[in-house]
PDB file of C-alpha atoms and ligand atoms in Angstrom:
ATOM      1  CA  UNK A 281       0.000   0.000   0.000  1.00  0.00           C
ATOM      2  CA  UNK A 282       1.512   3.304  -1.034  1.00  0.00           C
ATOM      3  CA  UNK A 283       0.494   6.515   0.695  1.00  0.00           C
ATOM      4  CA  UNK A 284       2.789   9.410  -0.013  1.00  0.00           C
ATOM      5  CA  UNK A 285       2.930  13.080   0.793  1.00  0.00           C
ATOM      6  CA  UNK A 286       4.811  15.301  -1.631  1.00  0.00           C
ATOM      7  CA  UNK A 287       6.436  18.385  -0.138  1.00  0.00           C
ATOM      8  CA  UNK A 288       8.709  20.867  -1.851  1.00  0.00           C
ATOM      9  CA  UNK A 289       8.548  24.452  -3.071  1.00  0.00           C
ATOM     10  CA  UNK A 290       6.473  25.627  -6.038  1.00  0.00           C
ATOM     11  CA  UNK A 291       8.287  24.670  -9.224  1.00  0.00           C
ATOM     12  CA  UNK A 292      10.101  21.690  -7.663  1.00  0.00           C
ATOM     13  CA  UNK A 293       8.306  19.281  -9.987  1.00  0.00           C
ATOM     14  CA  UNK A 294       5.930  17.815  -7.390  1.00  0.00           C
ATOM     15  CA  UNK A 295       2.944  17.775  -9.735  1.00  0.00           C
ATOM     16  CA  UNK A 296       4.799  16.086 -12.592  1.00  0.00           C
ATOM     17  CA  UNK A 297       6.460  13.482 -10.401  1.00  0.00           C
ATOM     18  CA  UNK A 298       3.321  12.774  -8.352  1.00  0.00           C
ATOM     19  CA  UNK A 299       1.340  12.284 -11.566  1.00  0.00           C
ATOM     20  CA  UNK A 300       3.909   9.878 -13.036  1.00  0.00           C
ATOM     21  CA  UNK A 301       4.155   7.802  -9.876  1.00  0.00           C
ATOM     22  CA  UNK A 302       0.395   7.676  -9.410  1.00  0.00           C
ATOM     23  CA  UNK A 303       0.032   6.285 -12.936  1.00  0.00           C
ATOM     24  CA  UNK A 304       2.689   3.630 -12.365  1.00  0.00           C
ATOM     25  CA  UNK A 305       1.204   2.640  -9.008  1.00  0.00           C
ATOM     26  CA  UNK A 306      -2.440   3.002 -10.201  1.00  0.00           C
ATOM     27  CA  UNK A 307      -3.452   5.086  -7.225  1.00  0.00           C
ATOM     28  CA  UNK A 308      -5.109   8.517  -7.139  1.00  0.00           C
ATOM     29  CA  UNK A 309      -2.993  11.641  -7.446  1.00  0.00           C
ATOM     30  CA  UNK A 310      -4.668  14.149  -5.161  1.00  0.00           C
ATOM     31  CA  UNK A 311      -3.527  17.687  -5.933  1.00  0.00           C
ATOM     32  CA  UNK A 312      -5.256  20.404  -3.916  1.00  0.00           C
ATOM     33  CA  UNK A 313      -3.990  22.997  -6.435  1.00  0.00           C
ATOM     34  CA  UNK A 314      -5.704  21.108  -9.280  1.00  0.00           C
ATOM     35  CA  UNK A 315      -8.901  20.623  -7.286  1.00  0.00           C
ATOM     36  CA  UNK A 316      -8.935  24.361  -6.573  1.00  0.00           C
ATOM     37  CA  UNK A 317      -8.138  25.357 -10.188  1.00  0.00           C
ATOM     38  CA  UNK A 318     -11.003  23.262 -11.494  1.00  0.00           C
ATOM     39  CA  UNK A 319     -13.326  24.721  -8.827  1.00  0.00           C
ATOM     40  CA  UNK A 320     -12.326  28.207 -10.037  1.00  0.00           C
ATOM     41  CA  UNK A 321     -12.900  27.230 -13.690  1.00  0.00           C
ATOM     42  CA  UNK A 322     -16.329  25.769 -12.826  1.00  0.00           C
ATOM     43  CA  UNK A 323     -17.171  28.831 -10.702  1.00  0.00           C
ATOM     44  CA  UNK A 324     -18.283  26.651  -7.777  1.00  0.00           C
ATOM     45  CA  UNK A 325     -18.746  28.262  -4.329  1.00  0.00           C
ATOM     46  CA  UNK A 326     -15.336  26.868  -3.336  1.00  0.00           C
ATOM     47  CA  UNK A 327     -13.763  28.309  -6.487  1.00  0.00           C
ATOM     48  CA  UNK A 328     -15.311  31.701  -5.903  1.00  0.00           C
ATOM     49  CA  UNK A 329     -13.983  31.834  -2.359  1.00  0.00           C
ATOM     50  CA  UNK A 330     -10.522  30.553  -3.304  1.00  0.00           C
ATOM     51  CA  UNK A 331      -9.804  32.556  -6.433  1.00  0.00           C
ATOM     52  CA  UNK A 332      -8.593  35.830  -4.913  1.00  0.00           C
ATOM     53  CA  UNK A 333      -6.106  34.027  -2.661  1.00  0.00           C
ATOM     54  CA  UNK A 334      -4.795  31.960  -5.544  1.00  0.00           C
ATOM     55  CA  UNK A 335      -4.460  34.998  -7.791  1.00  0.00           C
ATOM     56  CA  UNK A 336      -2.288  36.622  -5.137  1.00  0.00           C
ATOM     57  CA  UNK A 337      -0.192  33.495  -4.600  1.00  0.00           C
ATOM     58  CA  UNK A 338      -1.392  33.154  -0.996  1.00  0.00           C
ATOM     59  CA  UNK A 339      -2.682  30.016   0.678  1.00  0.00           C
ATOM     60  CA  UNK A 340      -6.441  29.670   0.683  1.00  0.00           C
ATOM     61  CA  UNK A 341      -7.845  29.496   4.244  1.00  0.00           C
ATOM     62  CA  UNK A 342      -7.629  26.061   5.900  1.00  0.00           C
ATOM     63  CA  UNK A 343     -11.383  25.827   6.442  1.00  0.00           C
ATOM     64  CA  UNK A 344     -11.931  25.710   2.677  1.00  0.00           C
ATOM     65  CA  UNK A 345      -9.706  22.659   2.328  1.00  0.00           C
ATOM     66  CA  UNK A 346      -9.894  20.495   5.434  1.00  0.00           C
ATOM     67  CA  UNK A 347     -13.335  18.936   4.806  1.00  0.00           C
ATOM     68  CA  UNK A 348     -12.462  18.572   1.170  1.00  0.00           C
ATOM     69  CA  UNK A 349      -9.368  16.491   1.974  1.00  0.00           C
ATOM     70  CA  UNK A 350     -11.341  14.426   4.496  1.00  0.00           C
ATOM     71  CA  UNK A 351     -13.995  13.664   1.858  1.00  0.00           C
ATOM     72  CA  UNK A 352     -11.400  12.893  -0.787  1.00  0.00           C
ATOM     73  CA  UNK A 353      -9.465  10.397   1.356  1.00  0.00           C
ATOM     74  CA  UNK A 354     -12.787   8.733   2.203  1.00  0.00           C
ATOM     75  CA  UNK A 355     -13.561   8.007  -1.462  1.00  0.00           C
ATOM     76  CA  UNK A 356     -13.417   4.310  -2.430  1.00  0.00           C
ATOM     77  CA  UNK A 357     -10.496   4.788  -4.871  1.00  0.00           C
ATOM     78  CA  UNK A 358      -8.314   6.100  -2.008  1.00  0.00           C
ATOM     79  CA  UNK A 359      -8.516   2.717  -0.261  1.00  0.00           C
ATOM     80  CA  UNK A 360      -5.815   1.460  -2.631  1.00  0.00           C
ATOM     81  CA  UNK A 361      -3.411   4.222  -1.618  1.00  0.00           C
ATOM     82  CA  UNK A 362      -2.853   7.800  -2.698  1.00  0.00           C
ATOM     83  CA  UNK A 363      -0.331  10.520  -3.428  1.00  0.00           C
ATOM     84  CA  UNK A 364      -1.016  13.888  -1.851  1.00  0.00           C
ATOM     85  CA  UNK A 365       0.476  16.804  -3.775  1.00  0.00           C
ATOM     86  CA  UNK A 366       0.204  20.324  -2.342  1.00  0.00           C
ATOM     87  CA  UNK A 367      -1.329  19.279   0.983  1.00  0.00           C
ATOM     88  CA  UNK A 368      -0.359  19.838   3.801  1.00  0.00           C
ATOM     89  CA  UNK A 369       0.904  23.379   3.134  1.00  0.00           C
ATOM     90  CA  UNK A 370       1.236  24.539   6.755  1.00  0.00           C
ATOM     91  CA  UNK A 371       1.678  22.946  10.168  1.00  0.00           C
ATOM     92  CA  UNK A 372      -2.007  23.151  11.095  1.00  0.00           C
ATOM     93  CA  UNK A 373      -2.918  21.230   7.915  1.00  0.00           C
ATOM     94  CA  UNK A 374      -0.227  18.664   8.797  1.00  0.00           C
ATOM     95  CA  UNK A 375      -1.712  18.169  12.296  1.00  0.00           C
ATOM     96  CA  UNK A 376      -5.193  17.897  10.795  1.00  0.00           C
ATOM     97  CA  UNK A 377      -3.980  15.254   8.337  1.00  0.00           C
ATOM     98  CA  UNK A 378      -2.235  13.304  11.087  1.00  0.00           C
ATOM     99  CA  UNK A 379      -5.517  13.074  13.050  1.00  0.00           C
ATOM    100  CA  UNK A 380      -7.551  12.323   9.945  1.00  0.00           C
ATOM    101  CA  UNK A 381      -5.285   9.397   9.031  1.00  0.00           C
ATOM    102  CA  UNK A 382      -5.518   8.040  12.574  1.00  0.00           C
ATOM    103  CA  UNK A 383      -9.315   8.154  12.293  1.00  0.00           C
ATOM    104  CA  UNK A 384      -9.213   6.416   8.915  1.00  0.00           C
ATOM    105  CA  UNK A 385      -6.774   3.853  10.293  1.00  0.00           C
ATOM    106  CA  UNK A 386      -4.270   4.764   7.602  1.00  0.00           C
ATOM    107  CA  UNK A 387      -0.549   5.495   7.852  1.00  0.00           C
ATOM    108  CA  UNK A 388       1.479   7.369   5.274  1.00  0.00           C
ATOM    109  CA  UNK A 389       4.716   5.715   4.144  1.00  0.00           C
ATOM    110  CA  UNK A 390       6.664   8.943   4.082  1.00  0.00           C
ATOM    111  CA  UNK A 391       6.714  12.612   3.199  1.00  0.00           C
ATOM    112  CA  UNK A 392       9.040  13.345   0.306  1.00  0.00           C
ATOM    113  CA  UNK A 393      10.732  16.695   0.032  1.00  0.00           C
ATOM    114  CA  UNK A 394      11.894  17.533  -3.477  1.00  0.00           C
ATOM    115  CA  UNK A 395      14.782  19.958  -3.045  1.00  0.00           C
ATOM    116  CA  UNK A 396      15.555  22.496  -5.760  1.00  0.00           C
ATOM    117  CA  UNK A 397      17.673  25.682  -5.412  1.00  0.00           C
ATOM    118  CA  UNK A 398      15.778  28.994  -5.468  1.00  0.00           C
ATOM    119  CA  UNK A 399      17.288  30.343  -8.687  1.00  0.00           C
ATOM    120  CA  UNK A 400      16.238  27.188 -10.556  1.00  0.00           C
ATOM    121  CA  UNK A 401      12.724  27.463  -9.108  1.00  0.00           C
ATOM    122  CA  UNK A 402      12.397  31.014 -10.388  1.00  0.00           C
ATOM    123  CA  UNK A 403      13.446  29.993 -13.906  1.00  0.00           C
ATOM    124  CA  UNK A 404      11.065  27.064 -13.912  1.00  0.00           C
ATOM    125  CA  UNK A 405       8.106  29.036 -12.570  1.00  0.00           C
ATOM    126  CA  UNK A 406       8.619  31.888 -15.005  1.00  0.00           C
ATOM    127  CA  UNK A 407       8.859  29.417 -17.877  1.00  0.00           C
ATOM    128  CA  UNK A 408       5.746  27.404 -16.996  1.00  0.00           C
ATOM    129  CA  UNK A 409       3.162  29.983 -18.095  1.00  0.00           C
ATOM    130  CA  UNK A 410       0.411  29.115 -15.629  1.00  0.00           C
ATOM    131  CA  UNK A 411      -2.045  31.968 -14.990  1.00  0.00           C
ATOM    132  CA  UNK A 412      -0.906  32.355 -11.374  1.00  0.00           C
ATOM    133  CA  UNK A 413       2.755  32.434 -12.442  1.00  0.00           C
ATOM    134  CA  UNK A 414       3.358  36.186 -12.734  1.00  0.00           C
ATOM    135  CA  UNK A 415       6.641  37.524 -11.268  1.00  0.00           C
ATOM    136  CA  UNK A 416       4.723  39.052  -8.360  1.00  0.00           C
ATOM    137  CA  UNK A 417       2.680  35.976  -7.399  1.00  0.00           C
ATOM    138  CA  UNK A 418       5.773  33.831  -7.818  1.00  0.00           C
ATOM    139  CA  UNK A 419       7.562  35.998  -5.263  1.00  0.00           C
ATOM    140  CA  UNK A 420       4.594  35.703  -2.896  1.00  0.00           C
ATOM    141  CA  UNK A 421       4.370  31.936  -3.350  1.00  0.00           C
ATOM    142  CA  UNK A 422       8.062  31.466  -2.576  1.00  0.00           C
ATOM    143  CA  UNK A 423       7.661  33.636   0.557  1.00  0.00           C
ATOM    144  CA  UNK A 424       4.576  31.721   1.631  1.00  0.00           C
ATOM    145  CA  UNK A 425       6.517  28.512   1.095  1.00  0.00           C
ATOM    146  CA  UNK A 426       9.414  29.680   3.250  1.00  0.00           C
ATOM    147  CA  UNK A 427       7.251  30.935   6.107  1.00  0.00           C
ATOM    148  CA  UNK A 428       4.331  28.528   6.178  1.00  0.00           C
ATOM    149  CA  UNK A 429       5.235  25.373   4.271  1.00  0.00           C
ATOM    150  CA  UNK A 430       8.932  24.855   5.109  1.00  0.00           C
ATOM    151  CA  UNK A 431       8.052  24.197   8.814  1.00  0.00           C
ATOM    152  CA  UNK A 432       6.043  21.178   7.600  1.00  0.00           C
ATOM    153  CA  UNK A 433       9.395  19.588   6.674  1.00  0.00           C
ATOM    154  CA  UNK A 434      10.393  19.655  10.361  1.00  0.00           C
ATOM    155  CA  UNK A 435       6.986  18.249  11.324  1.00  0.00           C
ATOM    156  CA  UNK A 436       7.721  15.105   9.297  1.00  0.00           C
ATOM    157  CA  UNK A 437      11.400  15.002  10.246  1.00  0.00           C
ATOM    158  CA  UNK A 438      10.402  14.837  13.926  1.00  0.00           C
ATOM    159  CA  UNK A 439       8.165  11.869  13.121  1.00  0.00           C
ATOM    160  CA  UNK A 440      10.975  10.152  11.162  1.00  0.00           C
ATOM    161  CA  UNK A 441       8.807  10.224   8.021  1.00  0.00           C
ATOM    162  CA  UNK A 442      10.886  12.684   5.982  1.00  0.00           C
ATOM    163  CA  UNK A 443      12.743  11.585   2.847  1.00  0.00           C
ATOM    164  CA  UNK A 444      14.778  14.091   0.839  1.00  0.00           C
ATOM    165  CA  UNK A 445      15.266  13.854  -2.903  1.00  0.00           C
ATOM    166  CA  UNK A 446      17.365  16.107  -5.119  1.00  0.00           C
ATOM    167  CA  UNK A 447      14.838  17.555  -7.578  1.00  0.00           C
ATOM    168  CA  UNK A 448      17.448  19.478  -9.570  1.00  0.00           C
ATOM    169  CA  UNK A 449      18.095  16.656 -12.036  1.00  0.00           C
ATOM    170  CA  UNK A 450      16.519  15.347 -15.240  1.00  0.00           C
ATOM    171  CA  UNK A 451      12.925  14.210 -14.724  1.00  0.00           C
ATOM    172  CA  UNK A 452      13.670  10.508 -15.301  1.00  0.00           C
ATOM    173  CA  UNK A 453      16.440  10.467 -12.692  1.00  0.00           C
ATOM    174  CA  UNK A 454      14.159  12.052 -10.110  1.00  0.00           C
ATOM    175  CA  UNK A 455      11.462   9.467 -10.878  1.00  0.00           C
ATOM    176  CA  UNK A 456      14.031   6.637 -10.454  1.00  0.00           C
ATOM    177  CA  UNK A 457      15.095   7.996  -7.054  1.00  0.00           C
ATOM    178  CA  UNK A 458      11.484   8.297  -5.979  1.00  0.00           C
ATOM    179  CA  UNK A 459      10.783   4.706  -6.963  1.00  0.00           C
ATOM    180  CA  UNK A 460      13.812   3.576  -4.949  1.00  0.00           C
ATOM    181  CA  UNK A 461      12.646   5.471  -1.876  1.00  0.00           C
ATOM    182  CA  UNK A 462       9.185   3.949  -2.139  1.00  0.00           C
ATOM    183  CA  UNK A 463      10.495   0.412  -2.589  1.00  0.00           C
ATOM    184  CA  UNK A 464      12.900   0.708   0.353  1.00  0.00           C
TER     185      UNK A 464
HETATM  186  P1  LIG B1244      -0.308  24.410  -6.451  1.00  0.00           P
HETATM  187  O1  LIG B1244      -0.887  23.914  -7.745  1.00  0.00           O
HETATM  188  O2  LIG B1244      -0.085  23.305  -5.467  1.00  0.00           O
HETATM  189  O3  LIG B1244       0.893  25.297  -6.642  1.00  0.00           O
HETATM  190  O4  LIG B1244      -1.435  25.343  -5.780  1.00  0.00           O
HETATM  191  C1  LIG B1244      -1.891  26.513  -6.434  1.00  0.00           C
HETATM  192  C2  LIG B1244      -2.540  27.445  -5.418  1.00  0.00           C
HETATM  193  O5  LIG B1244      -3.653  26.793  -4.791  1.00  0.00           O
HETATM  194  C3  LIG B1244      -1.642  27.865  -4.265  1.00  0.00           C
HETATM  195  O6  LIG B1244      -0.859  28.990  -4.604  1.00  0.00           O
HETATM  196  C4  LIG B1244      -2.668  28.182  -3.178  1.00  0.00           C
HETATM  197  O7  LIG B1244      -3.282  29.433  -3.386  1.00  0.00           O
HETATM  198  C5  LIG B1244      -3.724  27.124  -3.407  1.00  0.00           C
HETATM  199  N1  LIG B1244      -3.477  25.896  -2.610  1.00  0.00           N
HETATM  200  C6  LIG B1244      -3.163  24.658  -3.085  1.00  0.00           C
HETATM  201  N2  LIG B1244      -3.030  23.778  -2.089  1.00  0.00           N
HETATM  202  C7  LIG B1244      -3.278  24.457  -0.936  1.00  0.00           C
HETATM  203  C8  LIG B1244      -3.290  24.132   0.446  1.00  0.00           C
HETATM  204  N3  LIG B1244      -3.019  22.875   0.866  1.00  0.00           N
HETATM  205  N4  LIG B1244      -3.589  25.107   1.341  1.00  0.00           N
HETATM  206  C9  LIG B1244      -3.873  26.357   0.942  1.00  0.00           C
HETATM  207  N5  LIG B1244      -3.853  26.746  -0.338  1.00  0.00           N
HETATM  208  C10 LIG B1244      -3.567  25.815  -1.284  1.00  0.00           C
END
């Protein structure tokens, strides 16, 4: 059973790697960013509440996401395992997830931090062309990452669940390393 949490700054390649692994392992890839982007596109109540935060590169408030994650991990397809990409993004989300998994009687295998130097992240984010990838929101998202998301790394380190992978390498090499970590 594979249950993985993908950490790492914006532009580290989390989405791409999580997607690839989920396909290989035939388990759902649960990306809160994607869920939110489709809610915005569909103009759902969630999307309408989340959009302004996303446009600014800030985190959307926890209360918009916590029930959503609970519901998603309760879906039948998540019984086979899952890869979480973009959640948890702060320590309170990490504590929430820890309790949720206890309630569901699930344990995650590990939290993987994809490490990539800042200057490479900037190049990648500027080159990706997503609507929320303007120079200003990119700056905000990197700040938000440093202040709110980086402490989540320590959260998992303290629980001996942290695995670090060098994300500054060709995509295939990163995927190989990830597969080795999961098999070990
Ligand atoms: P991502 O695709 O993971 O880069 O997420 C895009 C945007 O969605 C972020 O900049 C946040 O505004 C929002 N978002 C995604 N996941 C979360 C989360 N776990 N908590 C708060 N906001 C999130």
